[in-house]
XYZ file of C-alpha atoms in Angstrom:
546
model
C 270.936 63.621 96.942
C 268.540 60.639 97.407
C 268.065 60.706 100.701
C 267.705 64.348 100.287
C 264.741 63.192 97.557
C 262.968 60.795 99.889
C 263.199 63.372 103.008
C 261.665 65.756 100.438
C 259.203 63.506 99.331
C 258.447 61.910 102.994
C 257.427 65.844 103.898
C 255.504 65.907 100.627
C 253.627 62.956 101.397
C 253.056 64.075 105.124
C 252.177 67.267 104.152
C 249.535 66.034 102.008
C 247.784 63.309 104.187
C 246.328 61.197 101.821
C 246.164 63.088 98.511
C 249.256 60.645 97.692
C 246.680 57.760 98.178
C 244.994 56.390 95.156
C 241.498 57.964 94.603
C 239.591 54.420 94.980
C 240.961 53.792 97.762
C 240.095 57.138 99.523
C 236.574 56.389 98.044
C 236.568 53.229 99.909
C 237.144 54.507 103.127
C 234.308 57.226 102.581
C 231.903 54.717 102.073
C 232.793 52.554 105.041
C 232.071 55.669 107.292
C 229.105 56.905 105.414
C 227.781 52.680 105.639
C 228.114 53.170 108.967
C 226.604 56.435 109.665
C 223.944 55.085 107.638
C 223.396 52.245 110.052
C 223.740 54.087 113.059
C 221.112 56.147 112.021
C 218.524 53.373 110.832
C 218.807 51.967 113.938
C 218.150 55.039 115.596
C 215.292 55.270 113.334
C 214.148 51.322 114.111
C 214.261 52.061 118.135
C 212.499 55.624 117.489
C 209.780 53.621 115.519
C 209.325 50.882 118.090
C 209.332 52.949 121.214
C 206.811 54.879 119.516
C 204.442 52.161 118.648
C 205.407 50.069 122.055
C 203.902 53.398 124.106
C 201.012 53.769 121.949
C 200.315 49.836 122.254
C 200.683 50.627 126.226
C 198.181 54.121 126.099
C 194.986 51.946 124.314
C 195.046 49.177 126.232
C 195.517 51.370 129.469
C 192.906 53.385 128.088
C 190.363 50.326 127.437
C 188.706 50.211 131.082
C 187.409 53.758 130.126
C 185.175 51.902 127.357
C 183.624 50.462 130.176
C 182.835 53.724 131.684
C 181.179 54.966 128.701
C 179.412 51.851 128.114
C 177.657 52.207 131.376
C 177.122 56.192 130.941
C 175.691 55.449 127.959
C 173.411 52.567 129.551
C 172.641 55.200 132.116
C 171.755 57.514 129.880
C 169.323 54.792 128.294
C 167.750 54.090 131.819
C 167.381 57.974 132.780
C 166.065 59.401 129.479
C 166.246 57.617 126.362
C 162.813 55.674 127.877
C 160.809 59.140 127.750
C 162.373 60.468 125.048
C 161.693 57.406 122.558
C 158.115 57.147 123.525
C 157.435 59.848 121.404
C 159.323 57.547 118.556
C 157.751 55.352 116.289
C 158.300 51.353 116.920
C 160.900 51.186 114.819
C 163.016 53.067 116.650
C 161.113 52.827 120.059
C 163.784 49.338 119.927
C 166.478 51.725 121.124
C 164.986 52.501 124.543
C 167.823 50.860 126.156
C 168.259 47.919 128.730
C 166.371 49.324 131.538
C 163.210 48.828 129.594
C 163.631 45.207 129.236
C 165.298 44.495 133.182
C 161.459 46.578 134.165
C 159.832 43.642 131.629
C 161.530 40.421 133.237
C 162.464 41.593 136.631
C 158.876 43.350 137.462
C 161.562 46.157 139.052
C 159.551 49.284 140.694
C 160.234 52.722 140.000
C 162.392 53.152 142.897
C 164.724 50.530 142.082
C 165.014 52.260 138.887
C 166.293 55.037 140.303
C 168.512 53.016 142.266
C 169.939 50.642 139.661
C 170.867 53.779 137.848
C 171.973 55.614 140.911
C 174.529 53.538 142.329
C 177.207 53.723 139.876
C 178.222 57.225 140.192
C 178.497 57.044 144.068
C 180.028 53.628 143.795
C 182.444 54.748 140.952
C 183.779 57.336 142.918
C 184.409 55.574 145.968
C 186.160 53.081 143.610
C 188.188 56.176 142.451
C 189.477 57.184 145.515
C 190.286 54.101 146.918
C 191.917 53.362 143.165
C 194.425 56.177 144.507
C 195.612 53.876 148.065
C 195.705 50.699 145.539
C 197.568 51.855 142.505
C 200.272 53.057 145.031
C 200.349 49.358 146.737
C 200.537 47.245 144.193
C 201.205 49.346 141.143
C 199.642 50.494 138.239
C 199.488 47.765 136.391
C 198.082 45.195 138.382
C 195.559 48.345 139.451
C 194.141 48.452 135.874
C 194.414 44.720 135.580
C 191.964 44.078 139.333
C 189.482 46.877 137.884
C 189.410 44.492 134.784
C 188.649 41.648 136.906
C 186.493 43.225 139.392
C 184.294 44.573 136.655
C 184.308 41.457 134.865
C 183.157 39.955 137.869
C 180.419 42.435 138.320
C 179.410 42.235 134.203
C 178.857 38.718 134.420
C 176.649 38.874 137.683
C 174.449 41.451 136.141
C 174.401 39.356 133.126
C 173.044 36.363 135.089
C 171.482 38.036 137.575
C 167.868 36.228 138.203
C 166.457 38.892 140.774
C 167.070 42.652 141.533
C 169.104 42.144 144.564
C 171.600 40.108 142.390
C 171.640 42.808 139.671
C 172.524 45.323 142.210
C 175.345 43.219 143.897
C 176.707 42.450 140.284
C 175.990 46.712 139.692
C 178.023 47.595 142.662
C 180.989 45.702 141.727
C 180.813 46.754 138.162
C 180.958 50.472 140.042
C 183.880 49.915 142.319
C 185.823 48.326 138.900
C 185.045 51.365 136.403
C 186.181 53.837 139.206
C 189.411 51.863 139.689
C 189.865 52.031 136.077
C 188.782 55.423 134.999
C 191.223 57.140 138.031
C 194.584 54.921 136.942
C 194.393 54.749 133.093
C 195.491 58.938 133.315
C 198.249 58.256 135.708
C 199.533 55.098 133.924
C 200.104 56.530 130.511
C 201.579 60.285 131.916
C 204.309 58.120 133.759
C 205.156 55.774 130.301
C 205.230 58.749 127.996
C 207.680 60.855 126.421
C 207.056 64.331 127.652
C 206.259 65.460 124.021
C 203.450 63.508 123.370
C 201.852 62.898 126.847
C 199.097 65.160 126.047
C 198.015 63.031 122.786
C 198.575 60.017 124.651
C 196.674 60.776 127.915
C 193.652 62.020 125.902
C 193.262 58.617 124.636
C 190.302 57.582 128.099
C 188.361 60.362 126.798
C 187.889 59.004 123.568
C 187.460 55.751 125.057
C 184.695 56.983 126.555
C 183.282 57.873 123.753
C 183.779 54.684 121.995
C 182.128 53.081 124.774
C 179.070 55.283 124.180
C 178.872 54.308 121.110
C 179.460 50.779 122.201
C 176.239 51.235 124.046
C 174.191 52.093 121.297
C 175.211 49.714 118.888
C 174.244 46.964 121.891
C 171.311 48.460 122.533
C 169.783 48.542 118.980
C 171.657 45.132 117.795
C 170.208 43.437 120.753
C 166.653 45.085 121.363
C 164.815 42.619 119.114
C 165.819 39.194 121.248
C 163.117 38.234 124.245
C 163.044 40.937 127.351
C 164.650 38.016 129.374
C 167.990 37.285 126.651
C 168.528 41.001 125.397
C 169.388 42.899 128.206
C 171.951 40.112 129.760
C 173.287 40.469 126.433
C 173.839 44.104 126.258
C 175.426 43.667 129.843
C 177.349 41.142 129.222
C 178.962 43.275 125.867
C 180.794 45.211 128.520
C 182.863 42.478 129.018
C 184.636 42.355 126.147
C 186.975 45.287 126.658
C 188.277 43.784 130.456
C 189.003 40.454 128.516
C 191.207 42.437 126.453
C 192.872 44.284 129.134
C 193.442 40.791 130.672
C 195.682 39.638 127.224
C 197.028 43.040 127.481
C 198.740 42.570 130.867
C 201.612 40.322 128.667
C 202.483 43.592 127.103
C 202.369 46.604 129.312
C 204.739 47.000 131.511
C 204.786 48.752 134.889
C 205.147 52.179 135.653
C 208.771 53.271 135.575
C 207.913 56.075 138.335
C 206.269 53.218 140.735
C 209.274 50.439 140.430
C 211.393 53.063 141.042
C 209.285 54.393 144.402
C 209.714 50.281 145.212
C 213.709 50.681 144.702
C 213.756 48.379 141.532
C 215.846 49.873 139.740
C 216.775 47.852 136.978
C 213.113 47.046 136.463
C 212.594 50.550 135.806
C 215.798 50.718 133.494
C 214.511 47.990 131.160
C 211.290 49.563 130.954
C 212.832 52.869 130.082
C 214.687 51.201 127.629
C 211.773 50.230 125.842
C 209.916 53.284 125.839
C 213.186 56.058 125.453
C 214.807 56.262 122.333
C 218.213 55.977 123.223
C 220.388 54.970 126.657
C 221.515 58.663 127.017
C 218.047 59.761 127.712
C 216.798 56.778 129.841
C 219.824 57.611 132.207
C 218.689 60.977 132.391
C 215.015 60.508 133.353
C 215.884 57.554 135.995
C 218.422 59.958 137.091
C 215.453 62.544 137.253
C 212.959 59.616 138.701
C 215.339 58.918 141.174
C 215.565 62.063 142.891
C 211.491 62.729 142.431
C 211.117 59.002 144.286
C 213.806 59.976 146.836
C 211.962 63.187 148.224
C 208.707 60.945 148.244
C 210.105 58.000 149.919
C 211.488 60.750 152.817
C 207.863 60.534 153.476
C 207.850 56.556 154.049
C 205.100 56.347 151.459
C 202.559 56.023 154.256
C 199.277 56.623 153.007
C 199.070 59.144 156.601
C 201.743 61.141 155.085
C 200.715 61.708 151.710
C 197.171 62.507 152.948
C 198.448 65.116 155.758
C 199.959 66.588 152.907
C 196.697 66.543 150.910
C 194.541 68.171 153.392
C 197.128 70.321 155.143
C 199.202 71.055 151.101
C 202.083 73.239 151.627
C 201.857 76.510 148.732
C 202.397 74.569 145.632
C 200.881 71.424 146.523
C 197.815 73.728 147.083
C 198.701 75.218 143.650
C 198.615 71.861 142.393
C 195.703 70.864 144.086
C 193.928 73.448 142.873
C 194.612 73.439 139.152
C 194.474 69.487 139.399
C 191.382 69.109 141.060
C 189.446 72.517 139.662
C 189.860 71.433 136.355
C 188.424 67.922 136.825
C 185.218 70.045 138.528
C 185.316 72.402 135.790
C 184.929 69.740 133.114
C 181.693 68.746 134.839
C 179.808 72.024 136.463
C 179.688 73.674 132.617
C 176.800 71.465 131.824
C 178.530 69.178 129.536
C 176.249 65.723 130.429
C 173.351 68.029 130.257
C 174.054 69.180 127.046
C 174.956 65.643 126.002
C 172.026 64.072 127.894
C 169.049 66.507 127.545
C 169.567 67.425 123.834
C 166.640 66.229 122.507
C 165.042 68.323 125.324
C 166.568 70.681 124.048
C 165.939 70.715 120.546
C 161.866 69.791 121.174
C 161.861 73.438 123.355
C 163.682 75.438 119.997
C 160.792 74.210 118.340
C 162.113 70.667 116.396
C 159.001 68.351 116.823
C 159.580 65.886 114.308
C 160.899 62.659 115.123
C 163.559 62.058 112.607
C 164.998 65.318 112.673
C 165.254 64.961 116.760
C 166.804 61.847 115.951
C 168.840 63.208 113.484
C 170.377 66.285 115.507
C 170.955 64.330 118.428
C 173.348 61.847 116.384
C 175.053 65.364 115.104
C 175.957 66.156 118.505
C 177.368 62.829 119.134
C 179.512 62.763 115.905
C 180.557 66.039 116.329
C 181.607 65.405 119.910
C 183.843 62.584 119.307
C 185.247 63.953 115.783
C 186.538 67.452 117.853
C 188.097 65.073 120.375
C 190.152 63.619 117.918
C 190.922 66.922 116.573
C 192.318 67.694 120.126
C 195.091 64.744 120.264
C 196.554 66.332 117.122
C 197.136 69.481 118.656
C 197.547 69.691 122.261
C 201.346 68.425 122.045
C 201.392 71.342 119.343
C 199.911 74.431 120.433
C 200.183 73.178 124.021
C 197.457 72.610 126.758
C 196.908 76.526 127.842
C 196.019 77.692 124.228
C 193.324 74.977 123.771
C 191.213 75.867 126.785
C 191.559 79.624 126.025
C 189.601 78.697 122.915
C 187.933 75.907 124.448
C 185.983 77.810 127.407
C 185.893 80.944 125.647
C 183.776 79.170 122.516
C 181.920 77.080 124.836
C 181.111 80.458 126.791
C 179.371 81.924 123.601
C 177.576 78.723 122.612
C 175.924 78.487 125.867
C 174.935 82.463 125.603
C 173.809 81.907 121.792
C 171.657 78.657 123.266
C 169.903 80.750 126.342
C 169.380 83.364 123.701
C 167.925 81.127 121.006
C 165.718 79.163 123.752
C 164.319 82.015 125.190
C 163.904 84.667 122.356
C 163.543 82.619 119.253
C 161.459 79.756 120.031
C 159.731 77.644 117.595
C 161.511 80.285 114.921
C 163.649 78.746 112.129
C 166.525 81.431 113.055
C 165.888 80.007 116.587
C 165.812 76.380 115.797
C 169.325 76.499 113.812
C 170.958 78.896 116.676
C 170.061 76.152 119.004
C 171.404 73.268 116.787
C 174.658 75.005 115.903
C 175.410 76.346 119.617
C 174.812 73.011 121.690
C 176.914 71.375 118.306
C 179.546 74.720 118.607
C 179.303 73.615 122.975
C 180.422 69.711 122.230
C 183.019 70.538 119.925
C 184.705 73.646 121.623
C 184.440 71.314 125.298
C 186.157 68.518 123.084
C 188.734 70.259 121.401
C 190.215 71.188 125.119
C 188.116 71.229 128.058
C 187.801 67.418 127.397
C 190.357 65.481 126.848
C 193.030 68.518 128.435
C 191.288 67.996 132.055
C 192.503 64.518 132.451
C 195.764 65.170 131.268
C 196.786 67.900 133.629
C 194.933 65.862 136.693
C 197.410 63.260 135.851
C 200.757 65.029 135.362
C 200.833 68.293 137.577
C 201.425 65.866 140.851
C 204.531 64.961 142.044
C 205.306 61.374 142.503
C 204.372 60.740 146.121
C 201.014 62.342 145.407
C 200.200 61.863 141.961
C 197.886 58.553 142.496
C 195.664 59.762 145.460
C 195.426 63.224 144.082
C 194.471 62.340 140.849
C 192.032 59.830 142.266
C 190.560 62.706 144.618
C 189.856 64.812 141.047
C 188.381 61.719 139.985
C 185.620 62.083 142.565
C 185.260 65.683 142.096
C 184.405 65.113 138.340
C 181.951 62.255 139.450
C 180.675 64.051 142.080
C 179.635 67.593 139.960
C 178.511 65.348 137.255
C 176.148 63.523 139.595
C 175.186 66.926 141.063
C 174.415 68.573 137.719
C 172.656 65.796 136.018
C 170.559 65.035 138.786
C 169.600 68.758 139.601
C 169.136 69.580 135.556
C 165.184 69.188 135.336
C 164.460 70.651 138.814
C 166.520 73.629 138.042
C 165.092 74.016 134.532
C 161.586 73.892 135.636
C 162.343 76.214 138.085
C 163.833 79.448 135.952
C 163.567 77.421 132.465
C 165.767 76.139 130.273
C 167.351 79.249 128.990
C 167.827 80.232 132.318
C 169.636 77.339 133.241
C 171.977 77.238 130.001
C 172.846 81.066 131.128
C 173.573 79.788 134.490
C 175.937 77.789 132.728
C 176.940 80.505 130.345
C 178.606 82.324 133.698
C 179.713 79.566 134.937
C 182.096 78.961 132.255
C 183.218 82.511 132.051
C 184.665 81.946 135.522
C 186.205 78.621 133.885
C 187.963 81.176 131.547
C 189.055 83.038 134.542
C 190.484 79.861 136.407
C 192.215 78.726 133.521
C 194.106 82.357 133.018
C 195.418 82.271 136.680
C 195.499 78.947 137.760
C 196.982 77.017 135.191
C 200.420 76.756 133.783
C 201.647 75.647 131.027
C 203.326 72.025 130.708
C 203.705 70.660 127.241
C 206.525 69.519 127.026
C 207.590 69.292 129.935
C 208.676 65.852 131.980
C 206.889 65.423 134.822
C 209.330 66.015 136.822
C 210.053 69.103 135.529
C 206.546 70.116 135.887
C 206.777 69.847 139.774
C 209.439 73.363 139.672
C 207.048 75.154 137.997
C 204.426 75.046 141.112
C 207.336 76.113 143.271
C 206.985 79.656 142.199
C 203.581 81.306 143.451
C 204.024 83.649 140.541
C 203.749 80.686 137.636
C 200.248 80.107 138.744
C 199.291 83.401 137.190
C 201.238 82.836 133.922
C 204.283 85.489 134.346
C 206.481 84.841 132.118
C 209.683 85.868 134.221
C 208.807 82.849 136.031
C 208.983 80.741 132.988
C 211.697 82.095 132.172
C 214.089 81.490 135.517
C 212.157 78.062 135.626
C 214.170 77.335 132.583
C 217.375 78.609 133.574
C 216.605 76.170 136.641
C 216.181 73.789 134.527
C 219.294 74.524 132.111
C 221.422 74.243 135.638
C 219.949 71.204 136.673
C 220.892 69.433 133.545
């Protein structure tokens, strides 16, 4: 009977698992596993954290040589037009006429070399660009945005010392050849460090860059207008220097691009790097995996610069669809009138009818704050809504403004209605081309490449955005004079209806998306023109593949 007890009790006890077991000590062993959930999942939350901040760190000091591009646009703006447009200014602010005022004082420089001196760094910048493409993909990223550092450092302090024009120029040309270098790999760099869902935020960060540089610029040129014509000017040079310096301490931190080690077969390189910038080991196993097989159809190529540019000029059907969307947005950016807008507003503003000098002064600052607050508006969002959304809204609005500013220029002259038309449409043109148009142009030029491409494509947009920038800016007063200003802002009006157009059919959708991801969509003709049965059996593509 009590061993017919126990074998009862033995099936009681087995029967009920623990619920024989004393409640504390059940308790215990529910903490112990809840500690160490707890601690998994901090440390998930630690790594998430760091990877986060480790790829931001990575974006802004990629993004710094793009300071240096605005610094000199806005020091080229200052040579082309802030000269005439402040000698209608009072002295006090006539101190803002920018540095080519005081290089004409000490040099004795002619007209001519003016021109010139301003000239230059636009054709030198893109040359710089597209040989930034040939370099990046020789000796890296990295060291590409660290030798544009140097090289424009170079060329900073030249100009900074220079004692006669032909030594400003040579110091001017280098400076050139450094900002292209920097403003064509800065794009590339940070779209092959970051996670897929934020390299839209992330690879907007040169355009706002640029705009810090501007501002750079005019902080130099009003904090340093008041020293002797043959101090200030080396000194507002010599500013630009201080953003390469940093990109020189910065090279301790960055690392390489994961994509490029892996196109050199180094492997565990690009492991560790992925470590640091992937949030767990899973997932950097899966994108070398995915790097791997990207690097393995390039390097079927040999990597010969030959091959990749046979492929440029004679593009099979989606590396023309690339091509195109790559390269016509870059153009598009530039042949809306943006820099004219930007460049000419006080132009602008005196033809609606605004002749006072403070509230010139004053609208021209609104269309610089409201530029660079809209771009900022634009990181938070394009990861969000996604890249197509924001320049539907983009060119659309900036289509209307343009309209509303031919209409107001050539109806309502010198008319109050007139006068705050113009203001809020040339404002309403900034801030719709900075919300998407912007900051969205470089980020597609630098993702929708594949690997074997992606540095000497993106470099050839480069130039196209240089080059129709040169083109419009330079052609602006000829064309005005010739059918007037409102003529010329409808001009732009249509062209940025077609912009609408080009963005409908030639331009996909890839938030979201890992970059090597994005290279199946352009393998469908119909993605190009948005169908969604494409996106959808891209994804079951996709869904296989994983």
């Amino acid at each position: 009977m009590g061993l017919v007890g126990v074998h009862e009790n033995g099936n009681e006890i087995a029967a009920n698992g623990l619920s024989e077991i004393p409640l504390s000590s059940k308790n215990r062993y529910r903490r112990m596993d809840s500690d160490i959930a707890e601690e998994e999942e901090e440390t998930s939350l630690t790594r998430r954290e760091n990877t986060k901040k480790y790829v931001l760190a990575c974006a802004i000091f990629a993004s710094l040589n793009s300071v240096l591009l605005g610094y000199d646009l806005d020091q080229n703006y200052a040579f082309k037009y802030l000269a005439d447009f402040f000698a209608y200014q009072s002295a006090d602010v006539g101190v803002m006429s920018g540095a080519i005022i005081f290089i004409q004082e000490d040099l004795k420089i002619t007209e001519v070399q003016q021109e010139v001196l301003v000239g230059i760094l636009s054709i030198i910048s893109l040359l710089g660009s597209l040989a930034g493409g040939k370099t990046s993909d020789a000796i890296g990223r990295k060291w590409t945005i660290a030798l544009a550092a140097i090289v424009f450092q170079t060329g900073g302090a030249v100009m900074a010392l220079a004692p006669s024009f032909k030594v400003l120029m040579i110091g001017r040309l280098l400076a050139g050849v450094g900002i292209g270098f920097g403003v064509m790999i800065a794009p590339v760099y940070i779209a092959e460090i970051s996670p897929a869902i934020e390299r839209g935020s992330l690879t907007s960060f040169p355009e706002i860059f640029i705009n810090l540089g501007i501002l750079l610029g005019y902080i130099s040129n009003y904090a340093f207008s008041g020293f002797s014509s043959h101090i200030n000017w080396r000194i507002m040079l010599g500013v630009g220097l201080i953003p390469s310096a940093i990109i020189g301490a910065a090279l301790f931190v960055i690392p390489e691009s994961p994509r490029w080690l892996v196109m050199q077969n180094r492997i565990e390189e690009a492991r560790l790097v992925l470590s640091k910038i992937n949030e767990n080991d899973k997932e950097v196993e899966e994108k070398l995996s995915e790097i791997q097989v990207a690097a393995g159809m390039a390097n079927a190529e040999k990597y010969e610069a030959k091959a990749i540019w046979r492929e440029i000029l004679h593009p099979s059907p989606p590396v023309r669809r690339m091509l195109i969307t790559g390269c016509g947005i870059q153009c598009f950016q530039q042949v809306t009138g943006i820099d004219t807008t930007v460049y000419y507003s006080p132009t602008i503003f005196k033809n609606a009818g605004i002749t006072g000098n403070t509230q010139l002064l004053a609208a021209t600052v609104a269309v610089g704050f409201t530029k660079t607050m809209f771009i900022l508006i634009a990181i938070f969002l394009i990861d969000k809504l996604g890249r197509k959304p924001l320049l539907y809204v983009s060119t659309i609005g900036m289509t209307a403004c343009l309209f509303g500013l031919s209409l107001s220029l050539a109806f309502l002259g010198h008319e109050k209605v007139g006068i705050i038309l113009a203001i809020l449409s040339v404002c309403g043109n900034v801030a719709f081309f900075s919300i998407g148009l912007g900051p969205i142009c470089w980020v597609l030029s630098s993702e929708v490449f594949p690997l074997r491409l992606r540095a000497q494509a993106s470099a050839l947009g480069a130039v196209g955005s240089r080059v129709s920038s040169g083109v419009i800016s330079m052609s602006f007063l000829s064309v005005s004079r010739a059918i007037t200003v409102a003529g010329t802002f409808f001009v732009f009006g249509v062209i940025s209806c077609s912009a609408v157009a080009f963005v409908h059919y030639c331009v996909p959708e890839t938030k979201g998306r890992t970059l090597e991801e994005i290279e199946i969509v352009f393998q469908d003709e119909g993605e190009s023109a948005g169908g969604r049965e494409v996106e959808m059996g891209d994804a079951e593509r996709l869904m296989q593949k994983s």
